[in-house]
Amino acid sequence: KSSDEQCKNLLHFIPFQKSSSSIWESQGAFRYSLVKWTMDMLYASVGTAIKVTKSHKQRQNSIMLPITAAAAASYYALVGPSKRSAEFVSSEANDLIRNAWGVVSLPAIKTLSLQASRLLKGAAIAERIKICGVSCFILSKNPCPVLATAIKRYRRQQQRKLSRLSTILEYDESSSQRAVNINDYPKKDVIFHLTGGGFFAHTIAGDVPYLLDWSSATEAVVICPEYALLPEHTFPIAIEEITRVYTALVTGSSTTLLGLGFRVDRIIVTGESTGGNLAASLCVKLCIDGLVNVEELTNVKRLRQARDETLSPSTSLSPSSSICDSEDNFDDDPSQGNARGMNRLPDALMLCCPALNLSLELSPSRVLGTREAVLPSSLISTISDAYVHNLQISKRDPIVSPYYAPDEILRIFPPTLLYASSEDPLLDDSVHFNARLRSNGVDSDLRAAQNLPHAYWGLGTAGFPEARKVQRECEKWMVKQLKEHP
């Protein structure tokens, strides 16, 4: 073919632009470029402010930091932030993460997000209470009278403690030790969400809008623990707090029943970025620490698979078959147990851009993701080194990096859905982890989105159509999982 014909053929591969568009790239690519510019502006301005105010002994609390950052942002808006952003990401990464991402973790921002969720999203319940000593966001789009009553009781008790009045509390430490009939409490589905933030911050303020949408679609209560953060709290403090809260929820401890007013029925664990690491690590830790019976769960899964094969349309089930002989054991599924005192794995696991591998091994996506908008590859090593501060702890420890969990644990993982981004430096880790789950017989699926940055769940609220589509998929998948695990 002539060169003109070849050029005409190549034109068919160029994304179609609407007549109103004057930008020579797809709209999705343009939106990603806008996110990239915004994050470069944030990193460049905050990095400059940190460098300028280094002489101040208390620069973290000084008003100079935000003023300097605002002035720097005005300058970089004119000259471009990309070059300086790359410089600060490499040289000031630790302080940069804490100050740039930490803004969304400010108490005032978190409180404001709760207030806004009531006004703008019509949340029936948007509160913060403590479970096992860990502050947790409690969200519900739909009315939940028993939870509302329990929270009011919790608030009254907190006020009495603050006032130091010598009054009789509605329940105290001694009452939590008394026998509580679990059957007196209604069942409620729960979404146990672990927010991202590189272990340095909680991005819960940006998560609240879509979490309320999830609550509305699934009719579940969302519980989001504010786990301990870096740099003061390194591994394993955060995962231990999360395990403690999760265990209290699924086992139905007396204090938890009194505090929430309901017992947990089905539970889905979700997590984004480092929250995805903690979500997968939770499943691994429950197995490694003996909080669930791995051998029994493995046998149950084998029985289920055998019964599914035996009950195929072409096969009849004999009353004297081994499957029938084991029916009692099959029904007593510890992974679905709701009896008080019985720990169990989640009913489902859903992760977005999870940081499954905190080792510093290179992969193609980490090399290509050097200039990713939200999480440039150089920040991964900073987060990993800060989180695993003890040199005696290996970054290949399965609880640190669930990517390295052994097959005997992976094969009993719950149904799993992973979301990734084509631009994400952590993409390869999700691909390999999903492949291992599937090879071990787990109902696992991986879906990758284009033109979206790392940790993009919250961008649906910002109007990104790709992220909104992902949110609808998440809701449908969770509804399906809750229906399949009655």
PDB file of N, CA, C and O in Angstrom, residues 389-428:
ATOM      1  N   HIS A 389       9.718  -0.571  59.838  1.00  0.00           N
ATOM      2  CA  HIS A 389      10.871   0.149  60.386  1.00  0.00           C
ATOM      3  C   HIS A 389      11.858  -0.790  61.062  1.00  0.00           C
ATOM      4  O   HIS A 389      13.053  -0.508  61.120  1.00  0.00           O
ATOM      5  N   ASN A 390      11.360  -1.903  61.570  1.00  0.00           N
ATOM      6  CA  ASN A 390      12.211  -2.884  62.237  1.00  0.00           C
ATOM      7  C   ASN A 390      12.916  -3.734  61.187  1.00  0.00           C
ATOM      8  O   ASN A 390      12.277  -4.474  60.435  1.00  0.00           O
ATOM      9  N   LEU A 391      14.241  -3.628  61.128  1.00  0.00           N
ATOM     10  CA  LEU A 391      15.006  -4.348  60.117  1.00  0.00           C
ATOM     11  C   LEU A 391      14.954  -5.858  60.308  1.00  0.00           C
ATOM     12  O   LEU A 391      15.300  -6.609  59.395  1.00  0.00           O
ATOM     13  N   GLN A 392      14.548  -6.325  61.487  1.00  0.00           N
ATOM     14  CA  GLN A 392      14.459  -7.759  61.736  1.00  0.00           C
ATOM     15  C   GLN A 392      13.200  -8.375  61.128  1.00  0.00           C
ATOM     16  O   GLN A 392      13.065  -9.590  61.077  1.00  0.00           O
ATOM     17  N   ILE A 393      12.281  -7.525  60.674  1.00  0.00           N
ATOM     18  CA  ILE A 393      11.046  -8.006  60.039  1.00  0.00           C
ATOM     19  C   ILE A 393      11.235  -7.971  58.529  1.00  0.00           C
ATOM     20  O   ILE A 393      11.584  -6.938  57.958  1.00  0.00           O
ATOM     21  N   SER A 394      11.009  -9.090  57.890  1.00  0.00           N
ATOM     22  CA  SER A 394      11.168  -9.169  56.444  1.00  0.00           C
ATOM     23  C   SER A 394       9.970  -8.542  55.731  1.00  0.00           C
ATOM     24  O   SER A 394       8.822  -8.722  56.158  1.00  0.00           O
ATOM     25  N   LYS A 395      10.244  -7.823  54.655  1.00  0.00           N
ATOM     26  CA  LYS A 395       9.160  -7.259  53.854  1.00  0.00           C
ATOM     27  C   LYS A 395       8.429  -8.325  53.052  1.00  0.00           C
ATOM     28  O   LYS A 395       7.413  -8.039  52.419  1.00  0.00           O
ATOM     29  N   ARG A 396       8.974  -9.538  53.071  1.00  0.00           N
ATOM     30  CA  ARG A 396       8.292 -10.670  52.434  1.00  0.00           C
ATOM     31  C   ARG A 396       7.433 -11.451  53.431  1.00  0.00           C
ATOM     32  O   ARG A 396       6.856 -12.480  53.061  1.00  0.00           O
ATOM     33  N   ASP A 397       7.360 -10.996  54.665  1.00  0.00           N
ATOM     34  CA  ASP A 397       6.457 -11.605  55.633  1.00  0.00           C
ATOM     35  C   ASP A 397       5.036 -11.512  55.074  1.00  0.00           C
ATOM     36  O   ASP A 397       4.595 -10.439  54.648  1.00  0.00           O
ATOM     37  N   PRO A 398       4.284 -12.626  55.041  1.00  0.00           N
ATOM     38  CA  PRO A 398       2.945 -12.605  54.430  1.00  0.00           C
ATOM     39  C   PRO A 398       1.977 -11.604  55.052  1.00  0.00           C
ATOM     40  O   PRO A 398       1.042 -11.171  54.379  1.00  0.00           O
ATOM     41  N   ILE A 399       2.197 -11.249  56.320  1.00  0.00           N
ATOM     42  CA  ILE A 399       1.312 -10.258  56.934  1.00  0.00           C
ATOM     43  C   ILE A 399       1.723  -8.850  56.514  1.00  0.00           C
ATOM     44  O   ILE A 399       0.894  -7.950  56.429  1.00  0.00           O
ATOM     45  N   VAL A 400       3.004  -8.638  56.236  1.00  0.00           N
ATOM     46  CA  VAL A 400       3.473  -7.364  55.698  1.00  0.00           C
ATOM     47  C   VAL A 400       3.091  -7.251  54.230  1.00  0.00           C
ATOM     48  O   VAL A 400       2.536  -6.242  53.788  1.00  0.00           O
ATOM     49  N   SER A 401       3.380  -8.292  53.471  1.00  0.00           N
ATOM     50  CA  SER A 401       3.107  -8.335  52.032  1.00  0.00           C
ATOM     51  C   SER A 401       2.294  -9.589  51.720  1.00  0.00           C
ATOM     52  O   SER A 401       2.851 -10.662  51.503  1.00  0.00           O
ATOM     53  N   PRO A 402       0.970  -9.496  51.722  1.00  0.00           N
ATOM     54  CA  PRO A 402       0.132 -10.683  51.443  1.00  0.00           C
ATOM     55  C   PRO A 402       0.396 -11.292  50.067  1.00  0.00           C
ATOM     56  O   PRO A 402      -0.033 -12.422  49.804  1.00  0.00           O
ATOM     57  N   TYR A 403       1.091 -10.588  49.227  1.00  0.00           N
ATOM     58  CA  TYR A 403       1.518 -11.115  47.929  1.00  0.00           C
ATOM     59  C   TYR A 403       2.290 -12.428  48.103  1.00  0.00           C
ATOM     60  O   TYR A 403       2.249 -13.299  47.232  1.00  0.00           O
ATOM     61  N   TYR A 404       2.977 -12.577  49.239  1.00  0.00           N
ATOM     62  CA  TYR A 404       3.805 -13.758  49.498  1.00  0.00           C
ATOM     63  C   TYR A 404       3.111 -14.794  50.387  1.00  0.00           C
ATOM     64  O   TYR A 404       3.761 -15.685  50.920  1.00  0.00           O
ATOM     65  N   ALA A 405       1.819 -14.678  50.561  1.00  0.00           N
ATOM     66  CA  ALA A 405       1.084 -15.653  51.377  1.00  0.00           C
ATOM     67  C   ALA A 405       1.179 -17.038  50.742  1.00  0.00           C
ATOM     68  O   ALA A 405       1.121 -17.180  49.516  1.00  0.00           O
ATOM     69  N   PRO A 406       1.332 -18.097  51.555  1.00  0.00           N
ATOM     70  CA  PRO A 406       1.450 -19.454  50.996  1.00  0.00           C
ATOM     71  C   PRO A 406       0.131 -19.933  50.399  1.00  0.00           C
ATOM     72  O   PRO A 406      -0.949 -19.441  50.729  1.00  0.00           O
ATOM     73  N   ASP A 407       0.230 -20.926  49.522  1.00  0.00           N
ATOM     74  CA  ASP A 407      -0.957 -21.439  48.832  1.00  0.00           C
ATOM     75  C   ASP A 407      -1.996 -22.000  49.789  1.00  0.00           C
ATOM     76  O   ASP A 407      -3.201 -21.890  49.539  1.00  0.00           O
ATOM     77  N   GLU A 408      -1.555 -22.629  50.894  1.00  0.00           N
ATOM     78  CA  GLU A 408      -2.525 -23.226  51.811  1.00  0.00           C
ATOM     79  C   GLU A 408      -3.425 -22.180  52.460  1.00  0.00           C
ATOM     80  O   GLU A 408      -4.524 -22.493  52.926  1.00  0.00           O
ATOM     81  N   ILE A 409      -2.966 -20.921  52.495  1.00  0.00           N
ATOM     82  CA  ILE A 409      -3.815 -19.838  52.988  1.00  0.00           C
ATOM     83  C   ILE A 409      -4.623 -19.230  51.851  1.00  0.00           C
ATOM     84  O   ILE A 409      -5.823 -18.971  51.993  1.00  0.00           O
ATOM     85  N   LEU A 410      -4.002 -19.026  50.712  1.00  0.00           N
ATOM     86  CA  LEU A 410      -4.706 -18.404  49.587  1.00  0.00           C
ATOM     87  C   LEU A 410      -5.882 -19.238  49.129  1.00  0.00           C
ATOM     88  O   LEU A 410      -6.903 -18.688  48.681  1.00  0.00           O
ATOM     89  N   ARG A 411      -5.792 -20.558  49.222  1.00  0.00           N
ATOM     90  CA  ARG A 411      -6.862 -21.399  48.685  1.00  0.00           C
ATOM     91  C   ARG A 411      -8.163 -21.295  49.496  1.00  0.00           C
ATOM     92  O   ARG A 411      -9.213 -21.725  49.018  1.00  0.00           O
ATOM     93  N   ILE A 412      -8.097 -20.733  50.706  1.00  0.00           N
ATOM     94  CA  ILE A 412      -9.328 -20.559  51.484  1.00  0.00           C
ATOM     95  C   ILE A 412      -9.762 -19.092  51.533  1.00  0.00           C
ATOM     96  O   ILE A 412     -10.646 -18.725  52.306  1.00  0.00           O
ATOM     97  N   PHE A 413      -9.147 -18.257  50.703  1.00  0.00           N
ATOM     98  CA  PHE A 413      -9.568 -16.860  50.625  1.00  0.00           C
ATOM     99  C   PHE A 413     -11.025 -16.782  50.173  1.00  0.00           C
ATOM    100  O   PHE A 413     -11.514 -17.631  49.418  1.00  0.00           O
ATOM    101  N   PRO A 414     -11.733 -15.748  50.613  1.00  0.00           N
ATOM    102  CA  PRO A 414     -13.125 -15.560  50.168  1.00  0.00           C
ATOM    103  C   PRO A 414     -13.163 -15.093  48.717  1.00  0.00           C
ATOM    104  O   PRO A 414     -12.117 -14.736  48.140  1.00  0.00           O
ATOM    105  N   PRO A 415     -14.347 -15.065  48.084  1.00  0.00           N
ATOM    106  CA  PRO A 415     -14.461 -14.491  46.740  1.00  0.00           C
ATOM    107  C   PRO A 415     -13.853 -13.090  46.712  1.00  0.00           C
ATOM    108  O   PRO A 415     -14.111 -12.279  47.609  1.00  0.00           O
ATOM    109  N   THR A 416     -13.033 -12.829  45.705  1.00  0.00           N
ATOM    110  CA  THR A 416     -12.239 -11.606  45.683  1.00  0.00           C
ATOM    111  C   THR A 416     -12.405 -10.876  44.360  1.00  0.00           C
ATOM    112  O   THR A 416     -12.426 -11.489  43.291  1.00  0.00           O
ATOM    113  N   LEU A 417     -12.519  -9.552  44.450  1.00  0.00           N
ATOM    114  CA  LEU A 417     -12.552  -8.695  43.267  1.00  0.00           C
ATOM    115  C   LEU A 417     -11.469  -7.636  43.424  1.00  0.00           C
ATOM    116  O   LEU A 417     -11.442  -6.907  44.420  1.00  0.00           O
ATOM    117  N   LEU A 418     -10.560  -7.581  42.449  1.00  0.00           N
ATOM    118  CA  LEU A 418      -9.485  -6.601  42.473  1.00  0.00           C
ATOM    119  C   LEU A 418      -9.678  -5.604  41.340  1.00  0.00           C
ATOM    120  O   LEU A 418      -9.961  -5.990  40.201  1.00  0.00           O
ATOM    121  N   TYR A 419      -9.513  -4.325  41.664  1.00  0.00           N
ATOM    122  CA  TYR A 419      -9.508  -3.274  40.654  1.00  0.00           C
ATOM    123  C   TYR A 419      -8.106  -2.706  40.557  1.00  0.00           C
ATOM    124  O   TYR A 419      -7.415  -2.524  41.564  1.00  0.00           O
ATOM    125  N   ALA A 420      -7.679  -2.438  39.340  1.00  0.00           N
ATOM    126  CA  ALA A 420      -6.354  -1.874  39.103  1.00  0.00           C
ATOM    127  C   ALA A 420      -6.473  -0.790  38.043  1.00  0.00           C
ATOM    128  O   ALA A 420      -7.537  -0.579  37.459  1.00  0.00           O
ATOM    129  N   SER A 421      -5.376  -0.097  37.813  1.00  0.00           N
ATOM    130  CA  SER A 421      -5.317   0.931  36.787  1.00  0.00           C
ATOM    131  C   SER A 421      -4.182   0.617  35.829  1.00  0.00           C
ATOM    132  O   SER A 421      -3.124   0.117  36.243  1.00  0.00           O
ATOM    133  N   SER A 422      -4.385   0.908  34.565  1.00  0.00           N
ATOM    134  CA  SER A 422      -3.341   0.655  33.576  1.00  0.00           C
ATOM    135  C   SER A 422      -2.109   1.505  33.828  1.00  0.00           C
ATOM    136  O   SER A 422      -1.018   1.174  33.361  1.00  0.00           O
ATOM    137  N   GLU A 423      -2.255   2.596  34.586  1.00  0.00           N
ATOM    138  CA  GLU A 423      -1.132   3.485  34.868  1.00  0.00           C
ATOM    139  C   GLU A 423      -0.476   3.186  36.213  1.00  0.00           C
ATOM    140  O   GLU A 423       0.556   3.770  36.540  1.00  0.00           O
ATOM    141  N   ASP A 424      -1.058   2.309  37.000  1.00  0.00           N
ATOM    142  CA  ASP A 424      -0.632   2.097  38.384  1.00  0.00           C
ATOM    143  C   ASP A 424       0.673   1.307  38.453  1.00  0.00           C
ATOM    144  O   ASP A 424       0.791   0.243  37.840  1.00  0.00           O
ATOM    145  N   PRO A 425       1.669   1.788  39.214  1.00  0.00           N
ATOM    146  CA  PRO A 425       2.905   1.008  39.377  1.00  0.00           C
ATOM    147  C   PRO A 425       2.690  -0.313  40.101  1.00  0.00           C
ATOM    148  O   PRO A 425       3.542  -1.196  40.045  1.00  0.00           O
ATOM    149  N   LEU A 426       1.549  -0.488  40.787  1.00  0.00           N
ATOM    150  CA  LEU A 426       1.259  -1.724  41.514  1.00  0.00           C
ATOM    151  C   LEU A 426       0.429  -2.705  40.674  1.00  0.00           C
ATOM    152  O   LEU A 426      -0.012  -3.727  41.200  1.00  0.00           O
ATOM    153  N   LEU A 427       0.248  -2.410  39.397  1.00  0.00           N
ATOM    154  CA  LEU A 427      -0.598  -3.243  38.540  1.00  0.00           C
ATOM    155  C   LEU A 427      -0.118  -4.689  38.488  1.00  0.00           C
ATOM    156  O   LEU A 427      -0.914  -5.628  38.639  1.00  0.00           O
ATOM    157  N   ASP A 428       1.188  -4.903  38.285  1.00  0.00           N
ATOM    158  CA  ASP A 428       1.705  -6.273  38.144  1.00  0.00           C
ATOM    159  C   ASP A 428       1.454  -7.107  39.392  1.00  0.00           C
ATOM    160  O   ASP A 428       1.178  -8.310  39.304  1.00  0.00           O
TER     161      ASP A 428
END
